[in-house]
Protein backbone atom coordinates (compact mmCIF):
# COMPACT_ATOMS: atom_id res chain seq x y z
CA UNK A 1 0.00 0.00 0.00
CA UNK A 2 1.20 3.48 -0.77
CA UNK A 3 1.00 6.23 1.77
CA UNK A 4 -0.81 9.44 0.89
CA UNK A 5 0.30 12.79 2.20
CA UNK A 6 -2.10 15.09 4.01
CA UNK A 7 -1.51 17.89 1.49
CA UNK A 8 -2.65 15.83 -1.51
CA UNK A 9 -6.13 16.56 -2.81
CA UNK A 10 -8.48 13.65 -3.08
CA UNK A 11 -10.39 13.67 -6.35
CA UNK A 12 -13.58 11.91 -7.28
CA UNK A 13 -13.69 8.94 -9.64
CA UNK A 14 -13.97 11.06 -12.81
CA UNK A 15 -10.89 13.16 -11.97
CA UNK A 16 -12.76 16.46 -11.55
CA UNK A 17 -12.67 18.48 -8.36
CA UNK A 18 -16.10 19.15 -6.85
CA UNK A 19 -15.84 22.94 -7.11
CA UNK A 20 -17.47 25.66 -9.17
CA UNK A 21 -14.99 27.49 -11.37
CA UNK A 22 -16.25 31.01 -12.13
CA UNK A 23 -14.14 31.23 -15.29
CA UNK A 24 -16.02 28.26 -16.78
CA UNK A 25 -19.48 29.83 -16.37
CA UNK A 26 -20.85 31.19 -19.63
CA UNK A 27 -22.99 34.28 -19.21
CA UNK A 28 -24.09 36.22 -22.27
CA UNK A 29 -25.03 39.85 -22.50
CA UNK A 30 -28.51 41.22 -22.11
CA UNK A 31 -30.91 40.55 -19.27
CA UNK A 32 -29.25 37.30 -18.15
CA UNK A 33 -25.84 38.95 -17.87
CA UNK A 34 -27.29 41.89 -15.97
CA UNK A 35 -29.06 39.60 -13.50
CA UNK A 36 -25.83 37.62 -12.98
CA UNK A 37 -23.79 40.81 -12.41
CA UNK A 38 -26.33 42.30 -9.98
CA UNK A 39 -26.63 39.01 -8.05
CA UNK A 40 -22.85 38.70 -7.79
CA UNK A 41 -22.52 42.29 -6.57
CA UNK A 42 -25.24 41.78 -3.96
CA UNK A 43 -23.47 38.69 -2.63
CA UNK A 44 -20.23 40.66 -2.24
CA UNK A 45 -22.07 43.60 -0.63
CA UNK A 46 -23.71 41.28 1.90
CA UNK A 47 -20.62 39.20 2.65
CA UNK A 48 -17.81 41.76 2.72
CA UNK A 49 -18.60 44.99 4.60
CA UNK A 50 -15.49 46.75 3.28
CA UNK A 51 -16.92 46.52 -0.24
CA UNK A 52 -19.80 48.79 0.83
CA UNK A 53 -17.25 51.54 1.54
CA UNK A 54 -14.87 50.91 -1.35
CA UNK A 55 -17.48 50.57 -4.12
CA UNK A 56 -18.64 54.22 -4.12
CA UNK A 57 -15.02 55.37 -3.93
CA UNK A 58 -14.12 53.12 -6.87
CA UNK A 59 -17.04 54.53 -8.88
CA UNK A 60 -15.90 58.11 -8.32
CA UNK A 61 -12.24 57.35 -9.11
CA UNK A 62 -13.22 55.30 -12.17
CA UNK A 63 -15.48 58.06 -13.48
CA UNK A 64 -12.71 60.63 -12.98
CA UNK A 65 -10.21 58.47 -14.87
CA UNK A 66 -12.74 57.86 -17.67
CA UNK A 67 -13.42 61.58 -18.00
CA UNK A 68 -9.69 62.36 -18.04
CA UNK A 69 -9.08 59.80 -20.78
CA UNK A 70 -12.08 61.10 -22.73
CA UNK A 71 -11.06 64.74 -22.65
CA UNK A 72 -7.30 64.18 -23.01
CA UNK A 73 -7.61 61.78 -25.95
CA UNK A 74 -6.52 63.79 -28.99
CA UNK A 75 -6.67 61.09 -31.65
CA UNK A 76 -9.76 60.25 -33.62
CA UNK A 77 -12.04 58.02 -31.52
CA UNK A 78 -12.21 55.31 -34.16
CA UNK A 79 -8.47 54.55 -34.09
CA UNK A 80 -7.27 51.68 -31.98
CA UNK A 81 -4.97 52.42 -29.05
CA UNK A 82 -3.56 48.90 -29.18
CA UNK A 83 -0.87 48.63 -31.80
CA UNK A 84 -0.81 45.59 -34.05
CA UNK A 85 2.07 43.17 -33.54
CA UNK A 86 2.14 42.45 -37.28
CA UNK A 87 3.14 45.24 -39.66
CA UNK A 88 0.80 45.71 -42.57
Coordinates of C-alpha atoms in Angstrom, one line a residue:
X1 CA 0.0 0.0 0.0
X2 CA 1.2 3.5 -0.8
X3 CA 1.0 6.2 1.8
X4 CA -0.8 9.4 0.9
X5 CA 0.3 12.8 2.2
X6 CA -2.1 15.1 4.0
X7 CA -1.5 17.9 1.5
X8 CA -2.6 15.8 -1.5
X9 CA -6.1 16.6 -2.8
X10 CA -8.5 13.6 -3.1
X11 CA -10.4 13.7 -6.4
X12 CA -13.6 11.9 -7.3
X13 CA -13.7 8.9 -9.6
X14 CA -14.0 11.1 -12.8
X15 CA -10.9 13.2 -12.0
X16 CA -12.8 16.5 -11.5
X17 CA -12.7 18.5 -8.4
X18 CA -16.1 19.1 -6.8
X19 CA -15.8 22.9 -7.1
X20 CA -17.5 25.7 -9.2
X21 CA -15.0 27.5 -11.4
X22 CA -16.3 31.0 -12.1
X23 CA -14.1 31.2 -15.3
X24 CA -16.0 28.3 -16.8
X25 CA -19.5 29.8 -16.4
X26 CA -20.8 31.2 -19.6
X27 CA -23.0 34.3 -19.2
X28 CA -24.1 36.2 -22.3
X29 CA -25.0 39.8 -22.5
X30 CA -28.5 41.2 -22.1
X31 CA -30.9 40.6 -19.3
X32 CA -29.2 37.3 -18.2
X33 CA -25.8 38.9 -17.9
X34 CA -27.3 41.9 -16.0
X35 CA -29.1 39.6 -13.5
X36 CA -25.8 37.6 -13.0
X37 CA -23.8 40.8 -12.4
X38 CA -26.3 42.3 -10.0
X39 CA -26.6 39.0 -8.1
X40 CA -22.9 38.7 -7.8
X41 CA -22.5 42.3 -6.6
X42 CA -25.2 41.8 -4.0
X43 CA -23.5 38.7 -2.6
X44 CA -20.2 40.7 -2.2
X45 CA -22.1 43.6 -0.6
X46 CA -23.7 41.3 1.9
X47 CA -20.6 39.2 2.6
X48 CA -17.8 41.8 2.7
X49 CA -18.6 45.0 4.6
X50 CA -15.5 46.8 3.3
X51 CA -16.9 46.5 -0.2
X52 CA -19.8 48.8 0.8
X53 CA -17.3 51.5 1.5
X54 CA -14.9 50.9 -1.3
X55 CA -17.5 50.6 -4.1
X56 CA -18.6 54.2 -4.1
X57 CA -15.0 55.4 -3.9
X58 CA -14.1 53.1 -6.9
X59 CA -17.0 54.5 -8.9
X60 CA -15.9 58.1 -8.3
X61 CA -12.2 57.4 -9.1
X62 CA -13.2 55.3 -12.2
X63 CA -15.5 58.1 -13.5
X64 CA -12.7 60.6 -13.0
X65 CA -10.2 58.5 -14.9
X66 CA -12.7 57.9 -17.7
X67 CA -13.4 61.6 -18.0
X68 CA -9.7 62.4 -18.0
X69 CA -9.1 59.8 -20.8
X70 CA -12.1 61.1 -22.7
X71 CA -11.1 64.7 -22.6
X72 CA -7.3 64.2 -23.0
X73 CA -7.6 61.8 -25.9
X74 CA -6.5 63.8 -29.0
X75 CA -6.7 61.1 -31.7
X76 CA -9.8 60.2 -33.6
X77 CA -12.0 58.0 -31.5
X78 CA -12.2 55.3 -34.2
X79 CA -8.5 54.5 -34.1
X80 CA -7.3 51.7 -32.0
X81 CA -5.0 52.4 -29.0
X82 CA -3.6 48.9 -29.2
X83 CA -0.9 48.6 -31.8
X84 CA -0.8 45.6 -34.0
X85 CA 2.1 43.2 -33.5
X86 CA 2.1 42.4 -37.3
X87 CA 3.1 45.2 -39.7
X88 CA 0.8 45.7 -42.6

